[in-house]
JSON list of C-alpha atoms in Angstrom, two decimals:
[
{"chain": "K", "resi": 283, "resn": "MET", "atom": "CA", "xyz": [19.17, 12.81, -1.63]},
{"chain": "K", "resi": 284, "resn": "LYS", "atom": "CA", "xyz": [16.68, 14.49, -3.96]},
{"chain": "K", "resi": 285, "resn": "ILE", "atom": "CA", "xyz": [17.21, 11.75, -6.52]},
{"chain": "K", "resi": 286, "resn": "PHE", "atom": "CA", "xyz": [16.21, 9.12, -3.95]},
{"chain": "K", "resi": 287, "resn": "GLU", "atom": "CA", "xyz": [13.05, 11.06, -3.13]},
{"chain": "K", "resi": 288, "resn": "PHE", "atom": "CA", "xyz": [12.28, 11.36, -6.85]},
{"chain": "K", "resi": 289, "resn": "ILE", "atom": "CA", "xyz": [12.77, 7.62, -7.36]},
{"chain": "K", "resi": 290, "resn": "GLU", "atom": "CA", "xyz": [10.72, 6.79, -4.27]},
{"chain": "K", "resi": 291, "resn": "LYS", "atom": "CA", "xyz": [7.81, 8.92, -5.50]},
{"chain": "K", "resi": 292, "resn": "ASN", "atom": "CA", "xyz": [7.90, 7.68, -9.09]},
{"chain": "K", "resi": 293, "resn": "ILE", "atom": "CA", "xyz": [8.95, 4.04, -8.86]},
{"chain": "K", "resi": 294, "resn": "LYS", "atom": "CA", "xyz": [5.46, 2.56, -8.83]},
{"chain": "K", "resi": 295, "resn": "PRO", "atom": "CA", "xyz": [4.11, 4.60, -11.79]},
{"chain": "K", "resi": 296, "resn": "GLY", "atom": "CA", "xyz": [7.34, 3.83, -13.65]},
{"chain": "K", "resi": 297, "resn": "CYS", "atom": "CA", "xyz": [6.97, 0.10, -13.05]},
{"chain": "K", "resi": 298, "resn": "ILE", "atom": "CA", "xyz": [3.34, 0.23, -14.14]},
{"chain": "K", "resi": 299, "resn": "LEU", "atom": "CA", "xyz": [4.32, 2.05, -17.32]},
{"chain": "K", "resi": 300, "resn": "ILE", "atom": "CA", "xyz": [7.14, -0.38, -18.14]},
{"chain": "K", "resi": 301, "resn": "LEU", "atom": "CA", "xyz": [5.00, -3.47, -17.51]},
{"chain": "K", "resi": 302, "resn": "SER", "atom": "CA", "xyz": [2.08, -2.04, -19.48]},
{"chain": "K", "resi": 303, "resn": "ILE", "atom": "CA", "xyz": [4.36, -1.32, -22.43]},
{"chain": "K", "resi": 304, "resn": "SER", "atom": "CA", "xyz": [5.79, -4.82, -22.10]},
{"chain": "K", "resi": 305, "resn": "ALA", "atom": "CA", "xyz": [2.31, -6.35, -22.23]},
{"chain": "K", "resi": 306, "resn": "ALA", "atom": "CA", "xyz": [1.38, -4.21, -25.23]},
{"chain": "K", "resi": 307, "resn": "LEU", "atom": "CA", "xyz": [4.58, -5.17, -27.05]},
{"chain": "K", "resi": 308, "resn": "LEU", "atom": "CA", "xyz": [4.02, -8.85, -26.27]},
{"chain": "K", "resi": 309, "resn": "ILE", "atom": "CA", "xyz": [0.48, -8.78, -27.65]},
{"chain": "K", "resi": 310, "resn": "GLY", "atom": "CA", "xyz": [1.54, -6.69, -30.64]},
{"chain": "K", "resi": 311, "resn": "THR", "atom": "CA", "xyz": [4.48, -8.96, -31.44]},
{"chain": "K", "resi": 312, "resn": "MET", "atom": "CA", "xyz": [2.34, -12.08, -31.23]},
{"chain": "K", "resi": 313, "resn": "ASP", "atom": "CA", "xyz": [-0.35, -10.48, -33.38]},
{"chain": "K", "resi": 314, "resn": "GLY", "atom": "CA", "xyz": [2.22, -9.24, -35.89]},
{"chain": "K", "resi": 315, "resn": "ALA", "atom": "CA", "xyz": [3.80, -12.69, -36.08]},
{"chain": "K", "resi": 316, "resn": "ASP", "atom": "CA", "xyz": [0.39, -14.24, -36.76]},
{"chain": "K", "resi": 317, "resn": "ALA", "atom": "CA", "xyz": [-0.19, -11.72, -39.55]},
{"chain": "K", "resi": 318, "resn": "GLY", "atom": "CA", "xyz": [3.28, -12.36, -40.99]},
{"chain": "K", "resi": 319, "resn": "VAL", "atom": "CA", "xyz": [4.45, -8.78, -40.45]},
{"chain": "K", "resi": 320, "resn": "VAL", "atom": "CA", "xyz": [7.29, -9.66, -38.06]},
{"chain": "K", "resi": 321, "resn": "GLU", "atom": "CA", "xyz": [9.35, -12.80, -37.70]},
{"chain": "K", "resi": 322, "resn": "GLU", "atom": "CA", "xyz": [7.90, -15.33, -35.29]},
{"chain": "K", "resi": 323, "resn": "MET", "atom": "CA", "xyz": [9.92, -16.05, -32.14]},
{"chain": "K", "resi": 324, "resn": "PRO", "atom": "CA", "xyz": [10.10, -19.38, -30.35]},
{"chain": "K", "resi": 325, "resn": "MET", "atom": "CA", "xyz": [7.07, -20.06, -28.13]},
{"chain": "K", "resi": 326, "resn": "GLY", "atom": "CA", "xyz": [9.28, -20.21, -25.01]},
{"chain": "K", "resi": 327, "resn": "ILE", "atom": "CA", "xyz": [10.12, -16.53, -25.42]},
{"chain": "K", "resi": 328, "resn": "TYR", "atom": "CA", "xyz": [6.44, -15.59, -25.62]},
{"chain": "K", "resi": 329, "resn": "ILE", "atom": "CA", "xyz": [5.59, -17.72, -22.59]},
{"chain": "K", "resi": 330, "resn": "GLY", "atom": "CA", "xyz": [8.50, -16.37, -20.52]},
{"chain": "K", "resi": 331, "resn": "TRP", "atom": "CA", "xyz": [7.79, -12.79, -21.53]},
{"chain": "K", "resi": 332, "resn": "GLY", "atom": "CA", "xyz": [4.11, -13.16, -20.67]},
{"chain": "K", "resi": 333, "resn": "LEU", "atom": "CA", "xyz": [4.81, -14.84, -17.33]},
{"chain": "K", "resi": 334, "resn": "LEU", "atom": "CA", "xyz": [7.33, -12.19, -16.28]},
{"chain": "K", "resi": 335, "resn": "THR", "atom": "CA", "xyz": [4.93, -9.42, -17.26]},
{"chain": "K", "resi": 336, "resn": "LEU", "atom": "CA", "xyz": [2.01, -11.02, -15.40]},
{"chain": "K", "resi": 337, "resn": "ILE", "atom": "CA", "xyz": [4.11, -11.69, -12.31]},
{"chain": "K", "resi": 338, "resn": "GLY", "atom": "CA", "xyz": [5.30, -8.08, -12.34]},
{"chain": "K", "resi": 339, "resn": "LEU", "atom": "CA", "xyz": [1.77, -6.71, -12.70]},
{"chain": "K", "resi": 340, "resn": "ASN", "atom": "CA", "xyz": [0.53, -9.02, -9.94]},
{"chain": "K", "resi": 341, "resn": "ALA", "atom": "CA", "xyz": [3.36, -7.81, -7.67]},
{"chain": "K", "resi": 342, "resn": "LEU", "atom": "CA", "xyz": [2.35, -4.20, -8.37]},
{"chain": "K", "resi": 343, "resn": "PHE", "atom": "CA", "xyz": [-1.26, -4.91, -7.43]},
{"chain": "K", "resi": 344, "resn": "LYS", "atom": "CA", "xyz": [-0.12, -6.61, -4.21]},
{"chain": "K", "resi": 345, "resn": "TRP", "atom": "CA", "xyz": [2.17, -3.63, -3.50]},
{"chain": "K", "resi": 346, "resn": "ASN", "atom": "CA", "xyz": [-0.80, -1.29, -3.89]},
{"chain": "K", "resi": 347, "resn": "GLU", "atom": "CA", "xyz": [-2.92, -3.44, -1.55]},
{"chain": "K", "resi": 348, "resn": "MET", "atom": "CA", "xyz": [-0.15, -3.44, 1.06]},
{"chain": "K", "resi": 349, "resn": "GLU", "atom": "CA", "xyz": [0.20, 0.34, 0.87]},
{"chain": "K", "resi": 350, "resn": "ASN", "atom": "CA", "xyz": [-3.56, 0.72, 1.34]},
{"chain": "K", "resi": 351, "resn": "GLU", "atom": "CA", "xyz": [-3.53, -1.63, 4.32]},
{"chain": "K", "resi": 352, "resn": "ALA", "atom": "CA", "xyz": [-0.55, 0.17, 5.86]},
{"chain": "K", "resi": 353, "resn": "GLN", "atom": "CA", "xyz": [-2.35, 3.50, 5.46]},
{"chain": "K", "resi": 354, "resn": "TYR", "atom": "CA", "xyz": [-5.45, 1.99, 7.11]},
{"chain": "K", "resi": 355, "resn": "TRP", "atom": "CA", "xyz": [-3.46, 0.82, 10.14]},
{"chain": "K", "resi": 356, "resn": "ARG", "atom": "CA", "xyz": [-1.64, 4.17, 10.43]},
{"chain": "K", "resi": 357, "resn": "THR", "atom": "CA", "xyz": [-5.00, 5.95, 10.45]},
{"chain": "K", "resi": 358, "resn": "GLU", "atom": "CA", "xyz": [-6.40, 3.45, 12.96]},
{"chain": "K", "resi": 359, "resn": "ALA", "atom": "CA", "xyz": [-3.40, 3.90, 15.28]},
{"chain": "K", "resi": 360, "resn": "GLU", "atom": "CA", "xyz": [-3.78, 7.68, 15.09]},
{"chain": "K", "resi": 361, "resn": "ARG", "atom": "CA", "xyz": [-7.51, 7.41, 15.88]},
{"chain": "K", "resi": 362, "resn": "ILE", "atom": "CA", "xyz": [-6.83, 5.17, 18.89]},
{"chain": "K", "resi": 363, "resn": "GLN", "atom": "CA", "xyz": [-4.11, 7.53, 20.14]},
{"chain": "K", "resi": 364, "resn": "GLN", "atom": "CA", "xyz": [-6.47, 10.51, 19.90]},
{"chain": "K", "resi": 365, "resn": "HIS", "atom": "CA", "xyz": [-9.15, 8.53, 21.75]},
{"chain": "K", "resi": 366, "resn": "HIS", "atom": "CA", "xyz": [-6.72, 7.66, 24.55]},
{"chain": "K", "resi": 367, "resn": "GLU", "atom": "CA", "xyz": [-5.57, 11.27, 24.82]},
{"chain": "K", "resi": 368, "resn": "ALA", "atom": "CA", "xyz": [-9.19, 12.44, 25.03]},
{"chain": "K", "resi": 369, "resn": "VAL", "atom": "CA", "xyz": [-10.00, 9.88, 27.74]},
{"chain": "K", "resi": 370, "resn": "LEU", "atom": "CA", "xyz": [-6.90, 10.76, 29.78]},
{"chain": "K", "resi": 371, "resn": "THR", "atom": "CA", "xyz": [-7.63, 14.47, 29.42]},
{"chain": "K", "resi": 372, "resn": "ARG", "atom": "CA", "xyz": [-11.19, 13.92, 30.59]},
{"chain": "K", "resi": 373, "resn": "ILE", "atom": "CA", "xyz": [-10.06, 11.82, 33.57]},
{"chain": "K", "resi": 374, "resn": "TYR", "atom": "CA", "xyz": [-7.32, 14.17, 34.74]},
{"chain": "K", "resi": 375, "resn": "SER", "atom": "CA", "xyz": [-9.20, 17.40, 34.14]},
{"chain": "K", "resi": 376, "resn": "ARG", "atom": "CA", "xyz": [-11.86, 16.56, 36.74]},
{"chain": "K", "resi": 377, "resn": "PRO", "atom": "CA", "xyz": [-11.59, 18.41, 40.02]},
{"chain": "K", "resi": 378, "resn": "VAL", "atom": "CA", "xyz": [-10.04, 16.32, 42.75]},
{"chain": "K", "resi": 379, "resn": "GLU", "atom": "CA", "xyz": [-12.57, 15.10, 45.28]},
{"chain": "K", "resi": 380, "resn": "LYS", "atom": "CA", "xyz": [-11.63, 15.55, 48.89]},
{"chain": "K", "resi": 381, "resn": "LYS", "atom": "CA", "xyz": [-11.33, 12.27, 50.71]},
{"chain": "K", "resi": 382, "resn": "ARG", "atom": "CA", "xyz": [-13.68, 12.03, 53.60]},
{"chain": "K", "resi": 383, "resn": "ALA", "atom": "CA", "xyz": [-12.66, 10.30, 56.79]},
{"chain": "K", "resi": 384, "resn": "TYR", "atom": "CA", "xyz": [-14.85, 7.54, 58.09]},
{"chain": "K", "resi": 385, "resn": "ASP", "atom": "CA", "xyz": [-17.16, 8.91, 60.76]},
{"chain": "K", "resi": 386, "resn": "ARG", "atom": "CA", "xyz": [-18.43, 6.28, 63.19]},
{"chain": "K", "resi": 387, "resn": "GLU", "atom": "CA", "xyz": [-20.63, 8.67, 65.08]},
{"chain": "K", "resi": 388, "resn": "LYS", "atom": "CA", "xyz": [-22.62, 9.48, 61.98]},
{"chain": "K", "resi": 389, "resn": "GLU", "atom": "CA", "xyz": [-23.74, 5.88, 61.61]}
]
C-alpha cells in the first residue's frame, strides 16, 4: 500500500517532468536537425510528438485547475457546516421560555 501512496503523491510532478523533458527533446532534436547535427526525422513524427506533448501538458494544467476547484468546494462545504453548527448551537443553547396560557380576564 505504501507504493500506491508514493505514486499518488508523486504522479503529477512525475508527469510534469516527463512532459517537460519530452518538449525539450523535441525542440532540441528539431534544432539539431536544422543545424545538421542529428539526422532529420519525417515531419509527421515531429508533429505527432509535439501534439502528444502539448495535449499532455494541457491535461496537467486542467488537472491542477480541477484539484484547486475541488479544494475550494471542500473548504466551502466545511465553512457552511461550521456555520450551521454555530447557528444550531445558538438556537438550542437559549433558555426555554415558559409558555403562557391565554388569560381572558387580563384583556
